[in-house]
PDB file of C-alpha atoms in Angstrom:
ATOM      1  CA  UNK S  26       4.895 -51.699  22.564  1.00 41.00           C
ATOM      2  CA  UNK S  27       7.653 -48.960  22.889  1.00 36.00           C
ATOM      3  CA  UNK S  28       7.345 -49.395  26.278  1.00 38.00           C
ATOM      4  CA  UNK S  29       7.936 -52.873  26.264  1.00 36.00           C
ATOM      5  CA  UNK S  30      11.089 -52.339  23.754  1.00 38.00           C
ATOM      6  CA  UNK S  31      12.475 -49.564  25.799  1.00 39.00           C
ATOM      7  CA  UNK S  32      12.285 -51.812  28.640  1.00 35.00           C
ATOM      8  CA  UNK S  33      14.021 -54.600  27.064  1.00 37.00           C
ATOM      9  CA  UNK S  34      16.701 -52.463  26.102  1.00 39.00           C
ATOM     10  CA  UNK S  35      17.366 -51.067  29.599  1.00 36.00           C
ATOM     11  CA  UNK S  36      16.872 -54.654  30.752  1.00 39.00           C
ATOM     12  CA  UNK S  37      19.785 -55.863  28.119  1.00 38.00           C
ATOM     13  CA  UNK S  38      21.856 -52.892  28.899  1.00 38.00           C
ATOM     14  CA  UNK S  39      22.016 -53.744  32.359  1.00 33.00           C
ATOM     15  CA  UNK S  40      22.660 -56.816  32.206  1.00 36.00           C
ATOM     16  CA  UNK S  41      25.755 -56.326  29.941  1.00 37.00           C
ATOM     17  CA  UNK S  42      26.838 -53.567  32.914  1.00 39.00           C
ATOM     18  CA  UNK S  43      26.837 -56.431  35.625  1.00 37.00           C
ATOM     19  CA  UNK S  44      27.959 -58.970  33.219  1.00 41.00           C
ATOM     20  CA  UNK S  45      31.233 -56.398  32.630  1.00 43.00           C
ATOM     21  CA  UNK S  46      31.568 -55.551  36.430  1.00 39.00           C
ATOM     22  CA  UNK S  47      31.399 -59.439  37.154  1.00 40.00           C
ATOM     23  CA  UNK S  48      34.613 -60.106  34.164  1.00 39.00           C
ATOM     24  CA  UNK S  49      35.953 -56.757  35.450  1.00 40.00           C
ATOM     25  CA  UNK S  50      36.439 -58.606  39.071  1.00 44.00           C
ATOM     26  CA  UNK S  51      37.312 -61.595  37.943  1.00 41.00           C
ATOM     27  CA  UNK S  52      40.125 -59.966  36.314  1.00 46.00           C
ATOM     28  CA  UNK S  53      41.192 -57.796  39.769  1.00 66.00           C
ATOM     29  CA  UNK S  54      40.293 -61.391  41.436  1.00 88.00           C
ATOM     30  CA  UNK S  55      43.431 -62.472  43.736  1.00 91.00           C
ATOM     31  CA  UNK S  56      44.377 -65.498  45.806  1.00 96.00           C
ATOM     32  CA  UNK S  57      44.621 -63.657  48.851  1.00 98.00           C
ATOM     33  CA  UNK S  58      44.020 -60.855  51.420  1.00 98.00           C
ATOM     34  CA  UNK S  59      46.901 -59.662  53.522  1.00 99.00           C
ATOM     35  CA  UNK S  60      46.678 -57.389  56.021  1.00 98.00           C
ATOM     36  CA  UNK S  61      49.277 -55.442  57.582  1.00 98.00           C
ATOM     37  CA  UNK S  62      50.461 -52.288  59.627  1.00 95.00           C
ATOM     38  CA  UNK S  63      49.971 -48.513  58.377  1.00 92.00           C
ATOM     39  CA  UNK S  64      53.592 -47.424  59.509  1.00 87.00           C
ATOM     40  CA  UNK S  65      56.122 -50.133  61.183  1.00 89.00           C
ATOM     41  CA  UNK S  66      59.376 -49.026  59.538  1.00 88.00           C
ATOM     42  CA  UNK S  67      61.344 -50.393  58.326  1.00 92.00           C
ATOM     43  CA  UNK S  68      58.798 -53.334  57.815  1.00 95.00           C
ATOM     44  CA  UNK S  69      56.369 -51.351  56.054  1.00 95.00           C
ATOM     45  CA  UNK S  70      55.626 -47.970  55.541  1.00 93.00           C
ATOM     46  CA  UNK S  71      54.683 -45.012  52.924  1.00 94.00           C
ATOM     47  CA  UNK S  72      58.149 -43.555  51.254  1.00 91.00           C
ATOM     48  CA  UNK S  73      58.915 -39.695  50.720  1.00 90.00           C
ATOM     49  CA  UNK S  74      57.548 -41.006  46.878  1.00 95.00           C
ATOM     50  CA  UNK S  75      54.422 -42.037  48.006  1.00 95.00           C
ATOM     51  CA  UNK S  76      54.761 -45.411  47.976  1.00 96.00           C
ATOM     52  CA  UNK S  77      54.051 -48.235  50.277  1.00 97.00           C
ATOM     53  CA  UNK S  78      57.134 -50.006  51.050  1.00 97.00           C
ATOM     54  CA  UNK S  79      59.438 -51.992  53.381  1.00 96.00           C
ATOM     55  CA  UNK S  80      60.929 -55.442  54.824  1.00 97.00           C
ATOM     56  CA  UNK S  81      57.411 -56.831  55.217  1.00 98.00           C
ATOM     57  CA  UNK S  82      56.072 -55.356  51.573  1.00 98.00           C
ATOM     58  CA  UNK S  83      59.458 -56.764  49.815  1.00 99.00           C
ATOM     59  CA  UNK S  84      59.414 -60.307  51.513  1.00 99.00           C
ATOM     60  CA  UNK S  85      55.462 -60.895  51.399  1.00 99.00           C
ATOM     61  CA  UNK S  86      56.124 -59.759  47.264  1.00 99.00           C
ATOM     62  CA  UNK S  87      59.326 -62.280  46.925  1.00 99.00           C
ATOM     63  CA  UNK S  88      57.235 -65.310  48.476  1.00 99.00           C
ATOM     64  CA  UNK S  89      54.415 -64.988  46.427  1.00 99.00           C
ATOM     65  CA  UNK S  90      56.822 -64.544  43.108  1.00 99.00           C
ATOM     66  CA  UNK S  91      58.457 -67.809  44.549  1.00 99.00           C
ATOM     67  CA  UNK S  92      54.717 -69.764  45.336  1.00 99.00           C
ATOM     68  CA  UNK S  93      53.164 -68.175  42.201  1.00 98.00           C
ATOM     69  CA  UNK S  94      49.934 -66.993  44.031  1.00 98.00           C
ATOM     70  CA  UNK S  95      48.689 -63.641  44.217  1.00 98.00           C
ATOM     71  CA  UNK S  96      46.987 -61.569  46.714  1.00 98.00           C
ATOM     72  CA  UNK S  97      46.264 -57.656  48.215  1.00 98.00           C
ATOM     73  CA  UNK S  98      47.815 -56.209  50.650  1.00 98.00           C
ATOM     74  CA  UNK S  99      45.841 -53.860  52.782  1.00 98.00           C
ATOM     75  CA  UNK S 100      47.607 -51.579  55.202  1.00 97.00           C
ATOM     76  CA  UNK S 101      45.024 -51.170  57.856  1.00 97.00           C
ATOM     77  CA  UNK S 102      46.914 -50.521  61.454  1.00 94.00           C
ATOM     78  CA  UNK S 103      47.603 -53.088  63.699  1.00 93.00           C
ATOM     79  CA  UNK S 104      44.687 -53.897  65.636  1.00 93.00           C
ATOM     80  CA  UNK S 105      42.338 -53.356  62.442  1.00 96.00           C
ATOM     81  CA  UNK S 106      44.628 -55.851  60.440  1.00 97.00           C
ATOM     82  CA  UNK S 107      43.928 -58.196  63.549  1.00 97.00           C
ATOM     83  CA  UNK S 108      40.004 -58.131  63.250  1.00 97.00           C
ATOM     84  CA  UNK S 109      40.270 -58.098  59.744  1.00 98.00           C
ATOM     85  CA  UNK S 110      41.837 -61.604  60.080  1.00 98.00           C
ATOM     86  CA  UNK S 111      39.654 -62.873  63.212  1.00 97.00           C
ATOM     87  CA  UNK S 112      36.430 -61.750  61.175  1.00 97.00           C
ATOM     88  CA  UNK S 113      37.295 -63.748  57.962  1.00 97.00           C
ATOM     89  CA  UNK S 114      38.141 -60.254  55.853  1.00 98.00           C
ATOM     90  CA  UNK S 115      41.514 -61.405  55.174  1.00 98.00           C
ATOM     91  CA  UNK S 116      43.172 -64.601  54.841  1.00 99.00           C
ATOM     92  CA  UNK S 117      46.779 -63.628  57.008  1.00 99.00           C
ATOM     93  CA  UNK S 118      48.547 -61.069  58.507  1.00 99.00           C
ATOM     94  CA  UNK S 119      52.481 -59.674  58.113  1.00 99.00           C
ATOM     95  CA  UNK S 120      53.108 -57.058  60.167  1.00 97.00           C
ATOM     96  CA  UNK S 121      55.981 -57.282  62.505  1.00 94.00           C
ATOM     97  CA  UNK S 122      54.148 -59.763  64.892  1.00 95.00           C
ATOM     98  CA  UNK S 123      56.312 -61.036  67.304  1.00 92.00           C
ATOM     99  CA  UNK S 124      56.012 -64.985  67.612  1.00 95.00           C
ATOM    100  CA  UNK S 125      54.508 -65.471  71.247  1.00 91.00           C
ATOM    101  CA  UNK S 126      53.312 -68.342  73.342  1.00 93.00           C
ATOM    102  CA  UNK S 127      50.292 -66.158  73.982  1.00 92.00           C
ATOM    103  CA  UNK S 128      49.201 -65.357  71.088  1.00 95.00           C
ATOM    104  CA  UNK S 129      49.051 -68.882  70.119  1.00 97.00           C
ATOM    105  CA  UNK S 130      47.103 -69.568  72.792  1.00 97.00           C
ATOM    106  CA  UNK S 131      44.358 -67.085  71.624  1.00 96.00           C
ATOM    107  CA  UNK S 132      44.161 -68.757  67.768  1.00 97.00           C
ATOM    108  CA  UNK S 133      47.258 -67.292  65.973  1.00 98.00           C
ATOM    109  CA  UNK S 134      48.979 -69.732  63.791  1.00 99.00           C
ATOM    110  CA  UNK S 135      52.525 -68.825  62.950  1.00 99.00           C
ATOM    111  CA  UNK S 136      54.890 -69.331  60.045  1.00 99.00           C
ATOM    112  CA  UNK S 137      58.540 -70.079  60.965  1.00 98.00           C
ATOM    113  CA  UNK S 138      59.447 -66.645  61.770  1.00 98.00           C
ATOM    114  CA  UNK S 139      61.980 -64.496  59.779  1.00 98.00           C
ATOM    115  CA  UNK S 140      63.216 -61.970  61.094  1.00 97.00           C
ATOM    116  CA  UNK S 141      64.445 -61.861  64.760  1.00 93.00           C
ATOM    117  CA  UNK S 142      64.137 -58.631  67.150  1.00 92.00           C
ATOM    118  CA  UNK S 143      64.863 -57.444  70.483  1.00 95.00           C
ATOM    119  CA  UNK S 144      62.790 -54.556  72.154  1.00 96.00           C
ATOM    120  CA  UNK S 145      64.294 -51.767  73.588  1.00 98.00           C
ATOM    121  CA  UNK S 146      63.919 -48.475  75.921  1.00 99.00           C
ATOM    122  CA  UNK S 147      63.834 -45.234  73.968  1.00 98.00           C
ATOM    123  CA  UNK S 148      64.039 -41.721  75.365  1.00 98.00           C
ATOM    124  CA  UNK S 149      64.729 -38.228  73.833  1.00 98.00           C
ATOM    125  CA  UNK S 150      67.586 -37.518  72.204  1.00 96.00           C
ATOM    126  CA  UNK S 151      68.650 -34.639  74.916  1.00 96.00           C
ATOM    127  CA  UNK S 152      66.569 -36.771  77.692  1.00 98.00           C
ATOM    128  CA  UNK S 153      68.721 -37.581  80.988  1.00 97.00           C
ATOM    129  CA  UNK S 154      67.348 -40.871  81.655  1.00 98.00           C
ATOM    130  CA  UNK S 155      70.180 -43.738  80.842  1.00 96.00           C
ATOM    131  CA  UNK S 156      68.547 -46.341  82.833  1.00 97.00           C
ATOM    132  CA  UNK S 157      65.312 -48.317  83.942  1.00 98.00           C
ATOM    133  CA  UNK S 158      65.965 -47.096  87.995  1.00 98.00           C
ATOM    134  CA  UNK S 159      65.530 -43.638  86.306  1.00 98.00           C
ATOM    135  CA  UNK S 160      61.374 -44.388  85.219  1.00 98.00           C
ATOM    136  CA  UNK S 161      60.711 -44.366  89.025  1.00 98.00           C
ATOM    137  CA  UNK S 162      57.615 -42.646  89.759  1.00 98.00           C
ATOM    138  CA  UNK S 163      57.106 -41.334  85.726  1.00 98.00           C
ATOM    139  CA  UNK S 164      55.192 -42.231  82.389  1.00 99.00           C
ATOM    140  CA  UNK S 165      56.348 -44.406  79.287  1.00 99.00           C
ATOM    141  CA  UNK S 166      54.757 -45.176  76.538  1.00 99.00           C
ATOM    142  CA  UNK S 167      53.944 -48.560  74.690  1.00 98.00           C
ATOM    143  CA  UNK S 168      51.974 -49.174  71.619  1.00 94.00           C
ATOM    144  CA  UNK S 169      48.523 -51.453  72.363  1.00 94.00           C
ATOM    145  CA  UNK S 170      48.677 -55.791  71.942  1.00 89.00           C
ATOM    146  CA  UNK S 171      52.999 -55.481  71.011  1.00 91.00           C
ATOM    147  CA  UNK S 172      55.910 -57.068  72.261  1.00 90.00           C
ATOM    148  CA  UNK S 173      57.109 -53.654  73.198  1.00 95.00           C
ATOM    149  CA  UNK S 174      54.142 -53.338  75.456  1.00 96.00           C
ATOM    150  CA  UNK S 175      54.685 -56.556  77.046  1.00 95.00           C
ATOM    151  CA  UNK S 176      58.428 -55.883  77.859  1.00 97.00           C
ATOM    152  CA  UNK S 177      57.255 -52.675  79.362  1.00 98.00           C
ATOM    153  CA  UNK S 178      54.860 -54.116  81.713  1.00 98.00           C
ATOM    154  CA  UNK S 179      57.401 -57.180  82.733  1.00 97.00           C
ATOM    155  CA  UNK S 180      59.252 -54.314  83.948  1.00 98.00           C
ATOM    156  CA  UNK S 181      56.522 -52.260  85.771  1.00 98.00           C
ATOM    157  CA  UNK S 182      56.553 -53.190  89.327  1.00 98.00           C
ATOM    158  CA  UNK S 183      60.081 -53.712  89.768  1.00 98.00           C
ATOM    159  CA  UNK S 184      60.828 -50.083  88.567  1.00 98.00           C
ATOM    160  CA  UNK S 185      57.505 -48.172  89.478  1.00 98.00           C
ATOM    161  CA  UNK S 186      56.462 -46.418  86.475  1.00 99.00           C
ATOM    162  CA  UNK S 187      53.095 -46.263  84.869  1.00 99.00           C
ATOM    163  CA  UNK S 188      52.249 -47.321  81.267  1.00 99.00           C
ATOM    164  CA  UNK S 189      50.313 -45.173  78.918  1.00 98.00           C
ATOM    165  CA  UNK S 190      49.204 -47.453  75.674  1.00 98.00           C
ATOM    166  CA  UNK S 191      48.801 -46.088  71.779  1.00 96.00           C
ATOM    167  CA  UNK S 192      47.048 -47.341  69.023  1.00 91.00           C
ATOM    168  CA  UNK S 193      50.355 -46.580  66.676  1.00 89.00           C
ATOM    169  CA  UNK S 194      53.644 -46.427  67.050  1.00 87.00           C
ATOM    170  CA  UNK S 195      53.829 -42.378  65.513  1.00 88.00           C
ATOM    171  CA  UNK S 196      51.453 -41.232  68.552  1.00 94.00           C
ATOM    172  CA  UNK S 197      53.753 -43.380  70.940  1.00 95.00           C
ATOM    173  CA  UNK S 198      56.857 -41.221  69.600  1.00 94.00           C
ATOM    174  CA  UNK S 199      55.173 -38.157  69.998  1.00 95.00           C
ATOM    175  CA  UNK S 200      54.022 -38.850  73.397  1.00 98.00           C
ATOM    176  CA  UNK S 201      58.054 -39.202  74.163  1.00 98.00           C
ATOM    177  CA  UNK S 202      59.159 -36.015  71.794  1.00 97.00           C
ATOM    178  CA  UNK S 203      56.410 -34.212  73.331  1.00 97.00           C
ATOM    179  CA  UNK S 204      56.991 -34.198  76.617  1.00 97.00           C
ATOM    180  CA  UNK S 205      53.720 -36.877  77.968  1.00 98.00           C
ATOM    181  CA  UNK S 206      56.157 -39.795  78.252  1.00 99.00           C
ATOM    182  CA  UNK S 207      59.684 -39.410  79.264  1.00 98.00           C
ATOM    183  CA  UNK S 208      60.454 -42.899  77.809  1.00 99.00           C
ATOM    184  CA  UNK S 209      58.822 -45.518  75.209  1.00 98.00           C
ATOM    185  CA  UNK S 210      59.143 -49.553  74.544  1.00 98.00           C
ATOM    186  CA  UNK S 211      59.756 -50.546  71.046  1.00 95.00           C
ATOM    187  CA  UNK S 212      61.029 -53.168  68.683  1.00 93.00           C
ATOM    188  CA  UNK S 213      65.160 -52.692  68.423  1.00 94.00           C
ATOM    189  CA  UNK S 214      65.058 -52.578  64.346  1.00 90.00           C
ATOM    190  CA  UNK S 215      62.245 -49.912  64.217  1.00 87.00           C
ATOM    191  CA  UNK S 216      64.149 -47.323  66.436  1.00 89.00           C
ATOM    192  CA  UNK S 217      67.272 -48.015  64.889  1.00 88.00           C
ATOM    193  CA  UNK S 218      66.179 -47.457  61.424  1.00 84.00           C
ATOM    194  CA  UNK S 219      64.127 -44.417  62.234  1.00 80.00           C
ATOM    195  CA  UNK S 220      66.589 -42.854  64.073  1.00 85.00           C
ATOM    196  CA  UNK S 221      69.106 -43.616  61.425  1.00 81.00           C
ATOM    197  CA  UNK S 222      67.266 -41.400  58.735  1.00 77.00           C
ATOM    198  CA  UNK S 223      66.858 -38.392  60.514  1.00 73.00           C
ATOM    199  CA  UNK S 224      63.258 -38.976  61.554  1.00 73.00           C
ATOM    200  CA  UNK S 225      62.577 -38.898  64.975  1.00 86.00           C
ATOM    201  CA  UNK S 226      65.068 -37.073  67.624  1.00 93.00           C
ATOM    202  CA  UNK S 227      65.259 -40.144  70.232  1.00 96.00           C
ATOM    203  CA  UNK S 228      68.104 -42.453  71.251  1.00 96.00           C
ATOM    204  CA  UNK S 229      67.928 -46.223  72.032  1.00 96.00           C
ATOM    205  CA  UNK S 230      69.332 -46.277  75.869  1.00 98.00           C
ATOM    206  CA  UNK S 231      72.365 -48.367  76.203  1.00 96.00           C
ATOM    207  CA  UNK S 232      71.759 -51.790  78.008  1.00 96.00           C
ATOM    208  CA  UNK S 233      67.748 -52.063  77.703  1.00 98.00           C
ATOM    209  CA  UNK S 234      67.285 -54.496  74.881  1.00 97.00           C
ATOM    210  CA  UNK S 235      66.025 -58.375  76.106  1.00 96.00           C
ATOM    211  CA  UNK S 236      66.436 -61.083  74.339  1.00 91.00           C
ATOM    212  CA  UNK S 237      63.935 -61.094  71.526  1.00 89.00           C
ATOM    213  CA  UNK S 238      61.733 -62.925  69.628  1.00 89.00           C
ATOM    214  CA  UNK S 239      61.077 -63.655  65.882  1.00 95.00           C
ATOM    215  CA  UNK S 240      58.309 -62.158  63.906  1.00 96.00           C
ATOM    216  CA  UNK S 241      56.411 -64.224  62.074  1.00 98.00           C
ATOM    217  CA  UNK S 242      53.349 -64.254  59.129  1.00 99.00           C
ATOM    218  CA  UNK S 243      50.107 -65.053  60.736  1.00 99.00           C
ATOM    219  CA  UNK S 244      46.665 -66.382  60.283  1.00 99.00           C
ATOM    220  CA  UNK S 245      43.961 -67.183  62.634  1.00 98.00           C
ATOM    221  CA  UNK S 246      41.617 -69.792  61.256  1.00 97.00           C
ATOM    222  CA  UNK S 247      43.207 -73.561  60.107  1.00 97.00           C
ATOM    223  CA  UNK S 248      41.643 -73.652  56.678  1.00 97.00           C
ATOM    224  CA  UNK S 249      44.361 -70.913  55.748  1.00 98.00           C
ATOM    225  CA  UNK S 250      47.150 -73.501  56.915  1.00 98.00           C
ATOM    226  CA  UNK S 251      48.152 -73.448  53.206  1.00 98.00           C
ATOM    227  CA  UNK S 252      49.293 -69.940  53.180  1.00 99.00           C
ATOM    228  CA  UNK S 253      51.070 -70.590  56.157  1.00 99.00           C
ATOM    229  CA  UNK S 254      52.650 -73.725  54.286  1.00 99.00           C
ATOM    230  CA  UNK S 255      53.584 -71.255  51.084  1.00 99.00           C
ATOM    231  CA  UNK S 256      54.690 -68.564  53.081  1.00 99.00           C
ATOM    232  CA  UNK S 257      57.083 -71.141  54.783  1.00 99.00           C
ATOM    233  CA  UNK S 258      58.403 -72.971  51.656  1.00 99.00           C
ATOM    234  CA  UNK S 259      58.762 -69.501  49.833  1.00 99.00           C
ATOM    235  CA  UNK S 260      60.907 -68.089  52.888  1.00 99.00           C
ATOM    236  CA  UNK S 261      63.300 -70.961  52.599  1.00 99.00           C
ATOM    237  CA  UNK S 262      63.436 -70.908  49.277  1.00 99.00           C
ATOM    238  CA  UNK S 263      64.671 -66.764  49.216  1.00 99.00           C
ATOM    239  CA  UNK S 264      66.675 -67.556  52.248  1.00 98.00           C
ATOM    240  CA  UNK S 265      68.983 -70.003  50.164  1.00 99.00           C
ATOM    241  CA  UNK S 266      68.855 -67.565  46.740  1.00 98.00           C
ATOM    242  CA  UNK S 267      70.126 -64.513  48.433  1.00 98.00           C
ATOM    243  CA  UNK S 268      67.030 -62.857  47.722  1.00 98.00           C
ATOM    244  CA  UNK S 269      66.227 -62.471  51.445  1.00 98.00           C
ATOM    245  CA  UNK S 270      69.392 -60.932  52.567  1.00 97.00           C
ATOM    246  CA  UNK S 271      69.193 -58.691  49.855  1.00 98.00           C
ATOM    247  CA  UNK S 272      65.876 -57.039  51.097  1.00 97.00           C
ATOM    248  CA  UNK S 273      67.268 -57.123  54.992  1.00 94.00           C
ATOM    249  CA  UNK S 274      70.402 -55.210  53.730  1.00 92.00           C
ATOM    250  CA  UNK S 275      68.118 -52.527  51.679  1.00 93.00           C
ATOM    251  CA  UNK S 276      66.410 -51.540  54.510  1.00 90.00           C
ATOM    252  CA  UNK S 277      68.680 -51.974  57.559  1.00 88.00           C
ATOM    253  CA  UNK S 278      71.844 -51.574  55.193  1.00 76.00           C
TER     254      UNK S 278
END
């Protein structure tokens, strides 16, 4: 009989533990799962305070406010927030993604983008080069699946370099600062804004931006077309309240 009663009472006790970790997540429970870049400043990045900031952080935060939904934003890397999204472990993606006719191709549906950027060349800050004819024969830099990457390798054959590819964008500037890359391809606003606070000792060369393309949120399955739908109304809506330029002018001043 104690037996029995003991085992009752570790019966009822854990059933009150799963019964408190089930209210416990429905508590944490959110709307969504975002995934997103580890460092892509000044889209998003850890501050100097810890904290896990930027343009992409501040805009995803502001749209959600705006749509009243909630979600979690996982900072993952870039081709982990990819597979994340393509294996159903998160709904979308915001993460500096350039809008391209490619990636559409291969299943990403875009939001109407929001923030437009060029890609440039970027050497060391006491480097010689000033020009693509100067690559001729040597090794730049790209980080893996970006628009960066694909400016790089639009400009391969006519200028005769080779391409080495990166997983993130810090290993892709250390490659350069280092010495095993005499140049790298990157998105205009990153450089700028890193090179603006002191961080990295490179310079944009004059002349080497193209024309661009906007970023925009992403998902890659059509049952999260709401999100995409949210994301878009919540844009406009932050765009007409100032609330958008105010975040662009924090971060790129």
């Amino acid at each position: 009989m104690k037996k029995l009663i003991t085992l009752l009472m570790v019966s009822a006790m854990v059933v009150l533990a799963l019964a408190g970790c089930a209210a416990k997540g429905n508590e944490n429970k959110v709307d969504y799962i975002i995934a997103t870049d580890t460092v892509f400043k000044p889209f998003e990045y850890t501050n100097e305070a810890g904290e896990f900031v930027g343009i992409d952080v501040d805009l995803l935060a502001a749209i959600a406010a705006d749509q009243g939904f909630t979600y979690e934003l996982r900072s993952l890397g870039w081709d982990a927030a990819i597979a994340a999204c393509q294996a159903g472990q998160a709904h979308g993606m915001i993460a500096g993604a350039s809008i391209k006719q490619e990636r559409i191709d291969s299943g990403w549906i875009f939001s109407d983008g929001y923030f437009n950027a060029t890609q440039c060349m970027t050497v060391a800050a006491d480097s010689d080069i000033d020009s693509f004819d100067d690559l001729n024969g040597k090794m730049v830099a790209v980080k893996t699946g970006t628009a960066g990457a694909d400016y790089a390798v639009s400009l391969q054959e006519q200028y005769g370099f080779e391409i080495n590819y990166f997983e993130d964008s810090p290993t892709m500037y250390q490659a350069v600062l280092g010495g095993q890359a005499v140049a790298c391809f990157e998105d205009t606003p990153i450089m700028a804004a890193s090179i603006k606070s002191g961080d990295l000792a490179l310079k944009i060369v004059e002349g080497s931006e193209n024309e661009g393309a906007p970023y925009g949120f992403a998902v890659f399955s059509a049952d999260n077309q709401a999100l995409i739908d949210k994301f878009n109304a919540g844009l406009a809506n932050i765009k007409a309240n100032g609330t958008y330029d105010k975040i662009i002018a924090k971060y790129l001043g």
